[in-house]
């Protein structure tokens, strides 16, 4: 139901169109490659679109779908059925999870198509000039898509936990967006923790927040997976997936605990 | 036999702001709603009846007190499996058809796959929504929304049906149709709890009523008992001439009785309206 509701929304279509436009336009902007290879530029452009619009989708759509149930009072009808609060929240999560999956699959497929097309052209040019043709990995792109789906799912779980406690849609969206930014900047906390000069109190606070908030940067290994295939160990990918699953489960559990006490 | 709903010493305080002020919405309420009857819960806005219903349904936690539904604690899934609920001014996903909504609610309520189609069609039939069941909910009139709401509330054949303002915003013909559905449910042995401001309808369909004010119960009993004025009598007389009236008054005065008023019987405006517009049933 949540998926059907979400997929019908113009907001979803709008973000898909924006993301697709960003991926497709990467070919036109490839002259701005800042000295990197063309495929790397196209891939980075696509990864950026997926990250930006995917994050907006995960934060706004999750909060919107939750608060639509509260504000339109459809939750009254549903929760008067023999349906637990946890089941309701998990249902919302999986609806959002499916819509995020659709988003990632569409953009990844488009990115793969653009990369493949340009790689074909570059191969011809390389053959003519006797240079090594640039290449990319479809398998790596597939793994990257799975990691992005997981990253966005973690964000959705966090936003659901926030929404379960929040009174307004706006509060949930703002706090959710801040959480995404904090998750992306985890490397600053990691850097500080490694420095011996910082105070113990400061380091303790950073250590705690770095455990509470997931390190969303760990999912951004697109370059290594797609362009430098084979440079990322399977165990590293496994740990990233495990960490994402644990964070998503922990935030869903927290959300369910908070939502149990909410007055509808 | 246990009551359909048993409320004992229920109190609900809402916290107001950060200073710990409390608003008492329900104040030491005790109620026993018997099975198999239509029970009206009445009261002005803000009297605590909606809060009481929400606590009964487990949507809001009471501050103190105990509630059982058909012998089960009210917050349990077991209690809710036996309960159907139509909220006030129901809102449903507009992209679903009526049948899809009722089927979805049947799934949530644990109706088995084997019984699904027959349960959905029976609920749609009782709510007189079979014909419109294939249309998207977004195209429904207010009366149809209430009726499809009723269908989703009863699709799992609950023993207890709670209706919060089921006729709010519905025209008299539609309201009368909902009244008939309520009586049908009672005839099927269900307990119906009706929360309404339309006192005329409550009077017509309810067996018992409770009136709340400021979170407290101020009156409870059978409708006939609470409305009857036992010290007064009403006679309806045909062809009463002035002479006959004087004679009747004298005869009554001789026995110590006094005629307080003589009026013509009236139909209610609702009855007249329904009589005139029977063809316009919730178009």
mmCIF file of C-alpha atoms in Angstrom, chain A residues 14-249:
data_model
loop_
_atom_site.group_PDB
_atom_site.id
_atom_site.type_symbol
_atom_site.label_atom_id
_atom_site.label_comp_id
_atom_site.label_asym_id
_atom_site.label_seq_id
_atom_site.Cartn_x
_atom_site.Cartn_y
_atom_site.Cartn_z
ATOM 1 C CA UNK A 14 9.875 14.567 -10.436
ATOM 2 C CA UNK A 15 12.976 13.238 -8.647
ATOM 3 C CA UNK A 16 13.304 10.359 -11.104
ATOM 4 C CA UNK A 17 13.206 12.840 -13.989
ATOM 5 C CA UNK A 18 15.733 15.132 -12.290
ATOM 6 C CA UNK A 19 18.067 12.248 -11.471
ATOM 7 C CA UNK A 20 17.758 10.832 -14.976
ATOM 8 C CA UNK A 21 18.406 14.258 -16.483
ATOM 9 C CA UNK A 22 21.549 14.570 -14.371
ATOM 10 C CA UNK A 23 22.826 11.154 -15.425
ATOM 11 C CA UNK A 24 22.066 11.723 -19.113
ATOM 12 C CA UNK A 25 23.494 15.253 -19.132
ATOM 13 C CA UNK A 26 26.809 13.962 -17.779
ATOM 14 C CA UNK A 27 27.854 13.170 -21.373
ATOM 15 C CA UNK A 28 27.235 16.762 -22.406
ATOM 16 C CA UNK A 29 29.299 18.098 -19.468
ATOM 17 C CA UNK A 30 32.201 15.678 -19.878
ATOM 18 C CA UNK A 31 34.485 18.491 -21.125
ATOM 19 C CA UNK A 32 34.475 19.662 -17.473
ATOM 20 C CA UNK A 33 36.367 16.539 -16.483
ATOM 21 C CA UNK A 34 38.969 18.380 -14.354
ATOM 22 C CA UNK A 35 41.713 16.240 -15.831
ATOM 23 C CA UNK A 36 40.075 12.897 -14.920
ATOM 24 C CA UNK A 37 39.032 10.251 -17.380
ATOM 25 C CA UNK A 38 35.740 10.752 -19.131
ATOM 26 C CA UNK A 39 34.146 7.607 -17.725
ATOM 27 C CA UNK A 40 35.125 8.627 -14.207
ATOM 28 C CA UNK A 41 33.525 12.006 -14.728
ATOM 29 C CA UNK A 42 30.299 10.454 -16.066
ATOM 30 C CA UNK A 43 30.235 7.927 -13.241
ATOM 31 C CA UNK A 44 30.845 10.584 -10.578
ATOM 32 C CA UNK A 45 28.099 12.739 -12.079
ATOM 33 C CA UNK A 46 25.699 9.795 -11.948
ATOM 34 C CA UNK A 47 26.735 8.850 -8.399
ATOM 35 C CA UNK A 48 26.173 12.467 -7.370
ATOM 36 C CA UNK A 49 22.663 12.491 -8.865
ATOM 37 C CA UNK A 50 21.816 9.239 -7.151
ATOM 38 C CA UNK A 51 23.144 10.516 -3.824
ATOM 39 C CA UNK A 52 21.499 13.942 -3.981
ATOM 40 C CA UNK A 53 18.058 13.047 -5.296
ATOM 41 C CA UNK A 54 18.042 9.688 -3.526
ATOM 42 C CA UNK A 55 18.711 11.400 -0.201
ATOM 43 C CA UNK A 56 15.954 13.942 -0.840
ATOM 44 C CA UNK A 57 13.598 11.103 -1.771
ATOM 45 C CA UNK A 58 14.524 9.032 1.293
ATOM 46 C CA UNK A 59 14.073 11.939 3.711
ATOM 47 C CA UNK A 60 11.049 13.717 2.244
ATOM 48 C CA UNK A 61 9.108 10.709 0.991
ATOM 49 C CA UNK A 62 9.531 8.762 4.233
ATOM 50 C CA UNK A 63 8.398 11.692 6.377
ATOM 51 C CA UNK A 64 5.587 12.537 3.961
ATOM 52 C CA UNK A 65 4.202 8.999 3.848
ATOM 53 C CA UNK A 66 4.293 8.737 7.639
ATOM 54 C CA UNK A 67 2.666 12.088 8.310
ATOM 55 C CA UNK A 68 0.070 11.582 5.561
ATOM 56 C CA UNK A 69 -1.198 8.615 7.576
ATOM 57 C CA UNK A 70 -1.258 10.690 10.761
ATOM 58 C CA UNK A 71 -2.676 13.925 9.349
ATOM 59 C CA UNK A 72 -5.294 12.293 7.127
ATOM 60 C CA UNK A 73 -6.146 10.013 10.029
ATOM 61 C CA UNK A 74 -5.929 6.860 7.921
ATOM 62 C CA UNK A 75 -3.715 5.595 10.738
ATOM 63 C CA UNK A 76 -6.807 5.620 12.977
ATOM 64 C CA UNK A 77 -8.512 3.102 10.720
ATOM 65 C CA UNK A 78 -5.425 0.927 10.306
ATOM 66 C CA UNK A 79 -4.298 0.885 13.935
ATOM 67 C CA UNK A 80 -7.809 0.028 15.100
ATOM 68 C CA UNK A 81 -7.261 -3.285 13.273
ATOM 69 C CA UNK A 82 -5.291 -6.120 14.876
ATOM 70 C CA UNK A 83 -2.094 -4.540 13.577
ATOM 71 C CA UNK A 84 0.702 -3.660 15.991
ATOM 72 C CA UNK A 85 2.436 -0.307 15.894
ATOM 73 C CA UNK A 86 5.698 -2.069 14.991
ATOM 74 C CA UNK A 87 4.024 -3.817 12.046
ATOM 75 C CA UNK A 88 2.625 -0.483 10.876
ATOM 76 C CA UNK A 89 6.061 1.147 11.004
ATOM 77 C CA UNK A 90 7.799 -1.803 9.348
ATOM 78 C CA UNK A 91 5.138 -1.741 6.624
ATOM 79 C CA UNK A 92 5.913 1.926 6.003
ATOM 80 C CA UNK A 93 9.629 1.135 5.893
ATOM 81 C CA UNK A 94 9.273 -1.636 3.332
ATOM 82 C CA UNK A 95 7.025 0.543 1.175
ATOM 83 C CA UNK A 96 9.700 3.243 1.154
ATOM 84 C CA UNK A 97 12.408 0.586 0.707
ATOM 85 C CA UNK A 98 10.718 -0.608 -2.473
ATOM 86 C CA UNK A 99 10.340 2.881 -3.875
ATOM 87 C CA UNK A 100 14.014 3.602 -3.121
ATOM 88 C CA UNK A 101 14.944 0.359 -4.852
ATOM 89 C CA UNK A 102 12.980 1.389 -7.925
ATOM 90 C CA UNK A 103 14.716 4.763 -7.904
ATOM 91 C CA UNK A 104 18.195 3.242 -7.616
ATOM 92 C CA UNK A 105 17.508 0.579 -10.258
ATOM 93 C CA UNK A 106 16.234 3.142 -12.794
ATOM 94 C CA UNK A 107 19.150 5.549 -12.266
ATOM 95 C CA UNK A 108 21.756 2.765 -12.171
ATOM 96 C CA UNK A 109 20.387 1.282 -15.402
ATOM 97 C CA UNK A 110 20.543 4.706 -17.048
ATOM 98 C CA UNK A 111 24.053 5.305 -15.757
ATOM 99 C CA UNK A 112 25.125 1.874 -17.017
ATOM 100 C CA UNK A 113 23.658 2.690 -20.408
ATOM 101 C CA UNK A 114 25.432 6.048 -20.617
ATOM 102 C CA UNK A 115 28.750 4.549 -19.451
ATOM 103 C CA UNK A 116 28.470 1.664 -21.917
ATOM 104 C CA UNK A 117 27.663 3.993 -24.835
ATOM 105 C CA UNK A 118 30.577 6.312 -24.104
ATOM 106 C CA UNK A 119 32.930 3.384 -23.414
ATOM 107 C CA UNK A 120 32.101 2.009 -26.879
ATOM 108 C CA UNK A 121 32.974 5.366 -28.493
ATOM 109 C CA UNK A 122 36.167 5.715 -26.465
ATOM 110 C CA UNK A 123 37.220 2.163 -27.381
ATOM 111 C CA UNK A 124 36.996 2.993 -31.068
ATOM 112 C CA UNK A 125 39.051 6.146 -30.567
ATOM 113 C CA UNK A 126 41.593 4.242 -28.464
ATOM 114 C CA UNK A 127 41.930 1.557 -31.117
ATOM 115 C CA UNK A 128 42.578 4.181 -33.778
ATOM 116 C CA UNK A 129 45.227 5.933 -31.666
ATOM 117 C CA UNK A 130 46.739 2.710 -30.336
ATOM 118 C CA UNK A 131 46.013 3.478 -26.683
ATOM 119 C CA UNK A 132 44.452 1.283 -24.009
ATOM 120 C CA UNK A 133 40.654 1.614 -24.056
ATOM 121 C CA UNK A 134 39.020 2.760 -20.820
ATOM 122 C CA UNK A 135 36.582 0.308 -19.274
ATOM 123 C CA UNK A 136 34.111 -0.033 -16.444
ATOM 124 C CA UNK A 137 32.467 -2.877 -14.582
ATOM 125 C CA UNK A 138 28.741 -3.646 -14.850
ATOM 126 C CA UNK A 139 29.091 -5.974 -11.880
ATOM 127 C CA UNK A 140 30.709 -3.173 -9.879
ATOM 128 C CA UNK A 141 27.838 -0.876 -10.850
ATOM 129 C CA UNK A 142 25.385 -3.508 -9.660
ATOM 130 C CA UNK A 143 27.135 -3.791 -6.290
ATOM 131 C CA UNK A 144 27.251 -0.007 -6.022
ATOM 132 C CA UNK A 145 23.492 0.137 -6.715
ATOM 133 C CA UNK A 146 22.872 -2.359 -3.906
ATOM 134 C CA UNK A 147 25.034 -0.279 -1.543
ATOM 135 C CA UNK A 148 23.183 2.913 -2.502
ATOM 136 C CA UNK A 149 19.863 1.188 -1.931
ATOM 137 C CA UNK A 150 21.084 0.127 1.480
ATOM 138 C CA UNK A 151 22.429 3.612 2.274
ATOM 139 C CA UNK A 152 19.086 5.190 1.375
ATOM 140 C CA UNK A 153 17.283 2.504 3.385
ATOM 141 C CA UNK A 154 19.363 3.414 6.450
ATOM 142 C CA UNK A 155 18.380 7.062 5.921
ATOM 143 C CA UNK A 156 14.702 6.053 5.602
ATOM 144 C CA UNK A 157 14.910 4.039 8.839
ATOM 145 C CA UNK A 158 16.443 7.027 10.647
ATOM 146 C CA UNK A 159 13.753 9.380 9.300
ATOM 147 C CA UNK A 160 11.024 6.944 10.377
ATOM 148 C CA UNK A 161 12.459 6.839 13.900
ATOM 149 C CA UNK A 162 12.526 10.642 13.952
ATOM 150 C CA UNK A 163 8.987 10.873 12.511
ATOM 151 C CA UNK A 164 7.684 8.437 15.131
ATOM 152 C CA UNK A 165 8.642 10.976 17.795
ATOM 153 C CA UNK A 166 8.143 14.222 15.838
ATOM 154 C CA UNK A 167 4.948 16.242 15.870
ATOM 155 C CA UNK A 168 5.383 17.881 12.483
ATOM 156 C CA UNK A 169 6.465 16.869 9.008
ATOM 157 C CA UNK A 170 8.829 19.849 8.791
ATOM 158 C CA UNK A 171 10.687 18.890 11.967
ATOM 159 C CA UNK A 172 11.152 15.320 10.725
ATOM 160 C CA UNK A 173 12.439 16.505 7.343
ATOM 161 C CA UNK A 174 14.886 19.047 8.792
ATOM 162 C CA UNK A 175 16.264 16.663 11.405
ATOM 163 C CA UNK A 176 16.404 13.869 8.824
ATOM 164 C CA UNK A 177 18.350 16.085 6.412
ATOM 165 C CA UNK A 178 20.766 17.121 9.163
ATOM 166 C CA UNK A 179 21.309 13.466 9.985
ATOM 167 C CA UNK A 180 22.214 12.748 6.363
ATOM 168 C CA UNK A 181 24.712 15.619 6.389
ATOM 169 C CA UNK A 182 26.180 14.439 9.708
ATOM 170 C CA UNK A 183 26.421 10.902 8.358
ATOM 171 C CA UNK A 184 28.270 12.139 5.307
ATOM 172 C CA UNK A 185 30.697 14.110 7.473
ATOM 173 C CA UNK A 186 31.581 11.214 9.742
ATOM 174 C CA UNK A 187 35.114 11.255 8.393
ATOM 175 C CA UNK A 188 35.702 14.519 10.322
ATOM 176 C CA UNK A 189 34.865 12.720 13.556
ATOM 177 C CA UNK A 190 37.087 9.817 12.531
ATOM 178 C CA UNK A 191 39.973 12.246 11.873
ATOM 179 C CA UNK A 192 39.564 13.966 15.236
ATOM 180 C CA UNK A 193 39.433 10.661 17.058
ATOM 181 C CA UNK A 194 42.804 9.765 15.573
ATOM 182 C CA UNK A 195 44.434 12.992 16.796
ATOM 183 C CA UNK A 196 46.110 12.643 20.212
ATOM 184 C CA UNK A 197 45.771 16.362 21.092
ATOM 185 C CA UNK A 198 41.995 16.716 21.380
ATOM 186 C CA UNK A 199 40.377 16.629 24.848
ATOM 187 C CA UNK A 200 38.948 13.366 26.119
ATOM 188 C CA UNK A 201 35.466 14.883 26.591
ATOM 189 C CA UNK A 202 35.415 16.113 23.002
ATOM 190 C CA UNK A 203 36.661 12.758 21.769
ATOM 191 C CA UNK A 204 34.085 10.910 23.881
ATOM 192 C CA UNK A 205 31.234 12.967 22.447
ATOM 193 C CA UNK A 206 32.521 12.393 18.938
ATOM 194 C CA UNK A 207 32.981 8.687 19.594
ATOM 195 C CA UNK A 208 29.406 8.408 20.851
ATOM 196 C CA UNK A 209 27.889 10.328 17.932
ATOM 197 C CA UNK A 210 29.998 8.374 15.461
ATOM 198 C CA UNK A 211 28.452 5.195 16.870
ATOM 199 C CA UNK A 212 24.877 6.525 17.014
ATOM 200 C CA UNK A 213 24.986 7.967 13.516
ATOM 201 C CA UNK A 214 25.998 5.672 10.669
ATOM 202 C CA UNK A 215 28.967 6.587 8.523
ATOM 203 C CA UNK A 216 27.203 7.129 5.211
ATOM 204 C CA UNK A 217 30.517 7.759 3.458
ATOM 205 C CA UNK A 218 31.376 4.078 3.687
ATOM 206 C CA UNK A 219 28.768 3.390 0.979
ATOM 207 C CA UNK A 220 30.479 5.774 -1.454
ATOM 208 C CA UNK A 221 32.908 3.369 -3.064
ATOM 209 C CA UNK A 222 31.484 3.735 -6.533
ATOM 210 C CA UNK A 223 34.754 4.715 -8.213
ATOM 211 C CA UNK A 224 36.570 1.704 -6.855
ATOM 212 C CA UNK A 225 33.748 -0.675 -7.709
ATOM 213 C CA UNK A 226 32.809 0.613 -11.138
ATOM 214 C CA UNK A 227 36.092 1.949 -12.571
ATOM 215 C CA UNK A 228 38.766 0.064 -10.615
ATOM 216 C CA UNK A 229 37.041 -3.289 -10.535
ATOM 217 C CA UNK A 230 38.565 -5.714 -8.138
ATOM 218 C CA UNK A 231 40.223 -3.167 -5.844
ATOM 219 C CA UNK A 232 37.573 -3.538 -3.128
ATOM 220 C CA UNK A 233 37.759 -6.721 -1.118
ATOM 221 C CA UNK A 234 34.564 -8.749 -0.815
ATOM 222 C CA UNK A 235 34.934 -8.744 2.979
ATOM 223 C CA UNK A 236 34.956 -4.928 3.004
ATOM 224 C CA UNK A 237 31.745 -4.872 0.996
ATOM 225 C CA UNK A 238 30.296 -7.474 3.340
ATOM 226 C CA UNK A 239 31.105 -5.341 6.395
ATOM 227 C CA UNK A 240 29.507 -2.281 4.806
ATOM 228 C CA UNK A 241 26.349 -4.274 4.053
ATOM 229 C CA UNK A 242 26.263 -5.757 7.552
ATOM 230 C CA UNK A 243 26.767 -2.348 9.117
ATOM 231 C CA UNK A 244 23.956 -0.855 6.988
ATOM 232 C CA UNK A 245 21.570 -3.673 7.851
ATOM 233 C CA UNK A 246 22.346 -3.351 11.568
ATOM 234 C CA UNK A 247 21.832 0.415 11.561
ATOM 235 C CA UNK A 248 18.541 0.092 9.634
ATOM 236 C CA UNK A 249 17.296 -2.597 12.029
#
